[in-house]
Short mmCIF file of C-alpha atoms in Angstrom, two decimals:
data_model
loop_
_atom_site.label_atom_id
_atom_site.label_comp_id
_atom_site.label_asym_id
_atom_site.label_seq_id
_atom_site.Cartn_x
_atom_site.Cartn_y
_atom_site.Cartn_z
CA MET A 1 110.19 84.10 113.65
CA VAL A 2 110.58 85.07 117.29
CA ALA A 3 109.60 88.65 116.55
CA GLN A 4 106.52 87.45 114.69
CA ASN A 5 105.49 85.19 117.55
CA ILE A 6 105.96 87.97 120.11
CA SER A 7 103.93 90.44 118.06
CA PHE A 8 101.25 87.79 117.57
CA GLY A 9 101.06 87.25 121.31
CA VAL A 10 100.88 90.94 122.18
CA ILE A 11 98.27 91.74 119.51
CA ALA A 12 96.22 88.63 120.34
CA PHE A 13 96.19 89.56 124.04
CA VAL A 14 95.02 93.10 123.27
CA MET A 15 92.36 91.74 120.91
CA ALA A 16 91.07 89.21 123.45
CA VAL A 17 90.80 91.77 126.26
CA SER A 18 89.15 94.34 123.96
CA ALA A 19 86.70 91.77 122.57
CA ILE A 20 85.60 90.88 126.08
CA LYS A 21 85.21 94.57 126.90
CA VAL A 22 83.09 95.05 123.73
CA VAL A 23 80.56 92.46 124.90
CA THR A 24 80.59 93.37 128.60
CA THR A 25 80.95 97.15 128.93
CA ARG A 26 77.80 99.02 129.92
CA ASN A 27 78.63 102.10 127.87
CA VAL A 28 77.73 101.96 124.17
CA VAL A 29 80.33 104.54 123.08
CA HIS A 30 83.05 102.72 125.03
CA ALA A 31 82.01 99.48 123.30
CA ALA A 32 82.53 101.17 119.91
CA LEU A 33 85.98 102.39 120.99
CA TRP A 34 86.99 98.94 122.26
CA LEU A 35 85.77 97.58 118.92
CA VAL A 36 88.31 99.90 117.22
CA LEU A 37 91.08 98.16 119.18
CA VAL A 38 89.84 94.71 118.10
CA LEU A 39 89.64 95.79 114.46
CA ALA A 40 93.11 97.39 114.53
CA GLY A 41 94.51 94.23 116.12
CA ALA A 42 92.88 92.16 113.39
CA ALA A 43 94.59 94.39 110.80
CA GLY A 44 97.91 93.65 112.55
CA GLN A 45 97.23 89.91 112.37
CA TYR A 46 96.44 90.22 108.66
CA ILE A 47 99.87 91.79 108.13
CA LEU A 48 101.45 88.89 110.04
CA LEU A 49 99.54 86.59 107.66
CA ALA A 50 101.12 88.36 104.65
CA ALA A 51 97.86 90.00 103.54
CA GLU A 52 98.75 93.67 103.56
CA PHE A 53 96.03 94.68 101.08
CA VAL A 54 93.33 93.13 103.26
CA ALA A 55 94.87 94.90 106.27
CA ALA A 56 94.71 98.27 104.52
CA THR A 57 91.10 97.60 103.49
CA GLN A 58 90.29 96.62 107.06
CA VAL A 59 91.63 99.93 108.39
CA LEU A 60 89.87 101.98 105.70
CA VAL A 61 86.49 100.26 105.74
CA TYR A 62 86.12 99.04 109.32
CA ILE A 63 87.90 101.67 111.39
CA GLY A 64 87.25 104.49 108.94
CA ALA A 65 83.63 103.84 108.04
CA ILE A 66 81.89 101.17 110.10
CA VAL A 67 82.92 102.49 113.52
CA VAL A 68 81.80 105.99 112.49
CA LEU A 69 78.46 104.46 111.44
CA PHE A 70 78.18 102.83 114.86
CA LEU A 71 78.88 106.11 116.62
CA PHE A 72 76.27 107.87 114.48
CA GLY A 73 73.80 105.09 115.20
CA THR A 74 74.42 105.51 118.92
CA MET A 75 73.94 109.25 118.65
CA LEU A 76 70.77 109.12 116.56
CA THR A 77 69.06 106.51 118.70
CA ARG A 78 70.00 108.43 121.85
CA ALA A 79 71.09 105.17 123.42
CA ARG A 80 72.05 106.27 126.89
CA ILE A 81 75.60 107.52 126.99
CA GLY A 82 77.18 106.76 130.33
CA ARG A 83 76.57 103.86 132.64
CA THR A 84 73.26 102.16 132.07
CA GLU A 85 71.97 99.04 133.72
CA ALA A 86 69.89 97.94 130.79
CA VAL A 87 72.39 96.77 128.16
CA GLY A 88 72.23 93.04 129.03
CA ASN A 89 69.14 90.88 128.96
CA ARG A 90 67.87 88.12 131.19
CA GLN A 91 69.39 85.25 129.21
CA TRP A 92 73.02 86.21 129.74
CA GLY A 93 73.65 83.07 131.80
CA THR A 94 72.46 80.85 128.96
CA ALA A 95 74.50 82.95 126.53
CA LEU A 96 77.63 82.47 128.64
CA PHE A 97 76.99 78.71 128.76
CA VAL A 98 76.54 78.53 124.97
CA ALA A 99 79.71 80.57 124.38
CA VAL A 100 81.82 78.45 126.74
CA VAL A 101 80.55 75.17 125.27
CA LEU A 102 81.19 76.51 121.76
CA ALA A 103 84.69 77.62 122.73
CA GLY A 104 85.45 74.22 124.23
CA THR A 105 84.18 72.35 121.18
CA LEU A 106 85.97 74.59 118.68
CA GLY A 107 89.19 74.59 120.69
CA TYR A 108 89.23 70.82 121.08
CA THR A 109 88.48 70.28 117.38
CA LEU A 110 91.15 72.73 116.20
CA ILE A 111 93.84 71.37 118.52
CA ASP A 112 92.93 67.82 117.53
CA ALA A 113 92.97 68.57 113.80
CA PHE A 114 95.90 70.97 113.35
CA ARG A 115 98.21 70.23 116.27
CA GLY A 116 101.76 71.35 115.50
CA GLU A 117 101.03 72.33 111.91
CA LYS A 118 103.28 75.23 110.91
CA LEU A 119 102.62 78.06 108.53
CA PRO A 120 105.13 78.44 105.68
CA GLU A 121 108.26 80.24 106.84
CA SER A 122 108.69 82.66 103.99
CA VAL A 123 106.00 83.93 101.66
CA ASP A 124 106.72 86.05 98.63
CA VAL A 125 104.94 89.30 99.40
CA THR A 126 106.69 91.53 96.90
CA SER A 127 103.77 91.45 94.45
CA ASN A 128 101.01 90.32 96.77
CA THR A 129 98.55 93.11 95.99
CA HIS A 130 99.24 92.71 92.28
CA ARG A 131 98.37 89.01 92.48
CA VAL A 132 95.26 89.67 94.59
CA SER A 133 93.98 92.03 91.91
CA ASP A 134 94.70 89.38 89.27
CA VAL A 135 92.58 86.88 91.21
CA ILE A 136 89.73 89.35 91.84
CA PHE A 137 89.50 90.49 88.24
CA GLY A 138 90.12 86.99 86.86
CA THR A 139 88.60 84.06 88.69
CA TYR A 140 86.24 86.11 90.85
CA LEU A 141 85.13 88.74 88.33
CA LEU A 142 81.47 87.67 88.40
CA PRO A 143 81.15 87.67 92.21
CA PHE A 144 82.86 91.07 92.18
CA TRP A 145 80.19 92.41 89.83
CA ALA A 146 77.46 90.84 91.95
CA LEU A 147 78.99 92.55 94.98
CA SER A 148 78.68 95.96 93.33
CA VAL A 149 74.99 95.25 92.67
CA VAL A 150 74.61 94.26 96.35
CA LEU A 151 76.20 97.54 97.43
CA LEU A 152 73.87 99.51 95.15
CA ALA A 153 70.86 97.66 96.56
CA VAL A 154 72.06 98.37 100.10
CA LEU A 155 72.54 102.05 99.29
CA ILE A 156 68.98 102.36 97.98
CA GLY A 157 67.58 100.19 100.78
CA ALA A 158 69.24 102.22 103.53
CA ILE A 159 67.95 105.48 102.04
CA VAL A 160 64.41 104.09 101.72
CA LEU A 161 64.46 102.74 105.29
CA ALA A 162 65.91 105.80 106.98
CA ARG A 163 63.99 108.44 105.03
CA ARG A 164 61.21 110.26 106.87
CA GLU A 165 57.80 109.91 105.22
CA MET B 1 104.22 80.56 113.51
CA LEU B 2 101.75 77.79 114.10
CA LEU B 3 98.51 77.61 112.14
CA ASN B 4 96.61 76.85 115.32
CA GLN B 5 97.45 80.11 117.08
CA PHE B 6 95.49 82.07 114.48
CA LEU B 7 92.64 79.56 114.38
CA LEU B 8 92.30 79.57 118.17
CA LEU B 9 92.31 83.38 118.24
CA GLY B 10 89.54 83.29 115.63
CA ALA B 11 87.58 80.74 117.66
CA PHE B 12 87.89 82.90 120.78
CA LEU B 13 86.68 86.01 118.95
CA PHE B 14 83.80 84.00 117.45
CA CYS B 15 82.64 82.76 120.84
CA THR B 16 82.89 86.25 122.32
CA GLY B 17 80.75 87.54 119.46
CA VAL B 18 78.18 84.78 119.95
CA TYR B 19 77.96 85.68 123.64
CA GLY B 20 77.45 89.34 122.72
CA VAL B 21 74.70 88.55 120.20
CA LEU B 22 72.84 86.42 122.73
CA ALA B 23 73.32 88.52 125.86
CA ARG B 24 72.94 92.12 124.71
CA ARG B 25 69.59 93.86 124.44
CA ASN B 26 70.76 97.07 122.73
CA ALA B 27 70.51 96.56 118.94
CA VAL B 28 73.66 98.61 118.22
CA LEU B 29 75.70 96.41 120.59
CA VAL B 30 74.34 93.28 118.88
CA LEU B 31 75.55 94.65 115.52
CA MET B 32 79.01 95.25 117.06
CA SER B 33 79.11 91.62 118.22
CA ILE B 34 78.27 90.51 114.68
CA GLU B 35 81.32 92.47 113.51
CA LEU B 36 83.45 90.47 115.96
CA ILE B 37 82.13 87.24 114.43
CA LEU B 38 82.85 88.41 110.87
CA ASN B 39 86.40 89.41 111.86
CA SER B 40 87.09 86.02 113.37
CA VAL B 41 86.04 84.41 110.09
CA ASN B 42 88.40 86.74 108.22
CA ILE B 43 91.33 85.69 110.41
CA ASN B 44 90.54 82.04 109.67
CA LEU B 45 90.32 82.67 105.92
CA LEU B 46 93.66 84.50 105.82
CA ALA B 47 95.38 81.83 107.96
CA PHE B 48 94.28 79.12 105.54
CA ALA B 49 95.20 81.29 102.55
CA MET B 50 98.75 81.50 103.91
CA ARG B 51 98.85 77.80 104.77
CA ASN B 52 97.67 76.72 101.30
CA GLY B 53 99.76 79.31 99.49
CA ASN B 54 96.98 80.67 97.29
CA LEU B 55 95.10 83.94 97.37
CA ASP B 56 91.46 82.83 97.25
CA GLY B 57 91.16 83.28 101.00
CA GLN B 58 92.29 86.89 100.76
CA VAL B 59 89.68 87.58 98.06
CA PHE B 60 86.97 86.00 100.22
CA ALA B 61 88.12 88.16 103.15
CA LEU B 62 87.75 91.28 100.98
CA PHE B 63 84.24 90.18 99.97
CA ILE B 64 83.36 89.63 103.62
CA ILE B 65 84.56 93.15 104.50
CA ALA B 66 82.33 94.59 101.77
CA ILE B 67 79.32 92.52 102.86
CA ALA B 68 79.93 93.54 106.49
CA ALA B 69 79.86 97.21 105.51
CA ALA B 70 76.57 96.61 103.66
CA GLU B 71 75.15 94.71 106.64
CA VAL B 72 75.98 97.50 109.06
CA GLY B 73 74.45 100.10 106.72
CA VAL B 74 71.13 98.29 106.43
CA GLY B 75 71.20 97.15 110.06
CA LEU B 76 71.65 100.65 111.43
CA ALA B 77 68.95 101.98 109.09
CA MET B 78 66.60 99.33 110.53
CA VAL B 79 67.63 100.24 114.08
CA LEU B 80 66.88 103.91 113.35
CA LEU B 81 63.46 102.95 111.97
CA ILE B 82 62.69 100.85 115.06
CA TYR B 83 63.80 103.69 117.31
CA ARG B 84 61.62 106.16 115.42
CA ASN B 85 58.56 103.95 115.73
CA ARG B 86 58.98 102.69 119.29
CA ARG B 87 61.33 105.18 121.04
CA SER B 88 63.47 102.23 122.12
CA ILE B 89 66.06 99.89 120.63
CA ALA B 90 65.79 97.20 123.29
CA LEU B 91 65.51 93.96 121.34
CA ASP B 92 63.53 92.04 123.98
CA GLU B 93 60.70 94.60 123.71
CA LEU B 94 60.24 93.81 119.99
CA ASP B 95 57.62 91.13 120.53
CA ALA B 96 54.91 92.26 118.11
CA LEU B 97 55.07 88.91 116.27
CA LYS B 98 54.84 86.87 119.48
CA GLY B 99 51.71 84.68 119.38
#
């Protein structure tokens, strides 16, 4: 338990610092690289939450594919690489206010509702992926099919949008 | 481990993402902030999946990862299109629909 709590603390600290860097750094490529740290930390938290299949998917899809897409998007739009003044807009003060108020409200509500509630000590993870696949291809078979149609639509839509006339 | 430590981490990431969406004017950076928000939701779902001892939360998290990939694909295609038409991806210059 102590080891889990220490690893939670370390990973959570890295994630918090990286998340703040993602939304404050002036360099678009650096923001993408800080985002990699947040996503990897999230994968670590998923393992702590006994969801190793989701963690593997997170690494494959997010770090493997989405971050590469972001870097390509940065390259193709020639967003200025290096320090630029123009990444924030005029309403950042309002945005900071909204974020702080939201954080206060969410934090108060969560602490009020779940104070001291513990997660189960031991979870059977020996056949976790097996059971996840049973749930996906059992209860959630229809949403899974719908998801494949969504992905096909996105594939066609992205090609149509990005194609030169 | 407490349930709240994961939920509060998720709340913090969510608020950071909201700040990024509101304060950034580069469209690619706004999409990155949306990824932060989606990840915070995933942490919440997995925390409650572990607390309740069933796997529905994990399945929802997988669905969210797939939808996030789709969203980034279409979003970046739209950003490319905007860049090609206007030579800029600054969101506060996209005011063609302003009355």
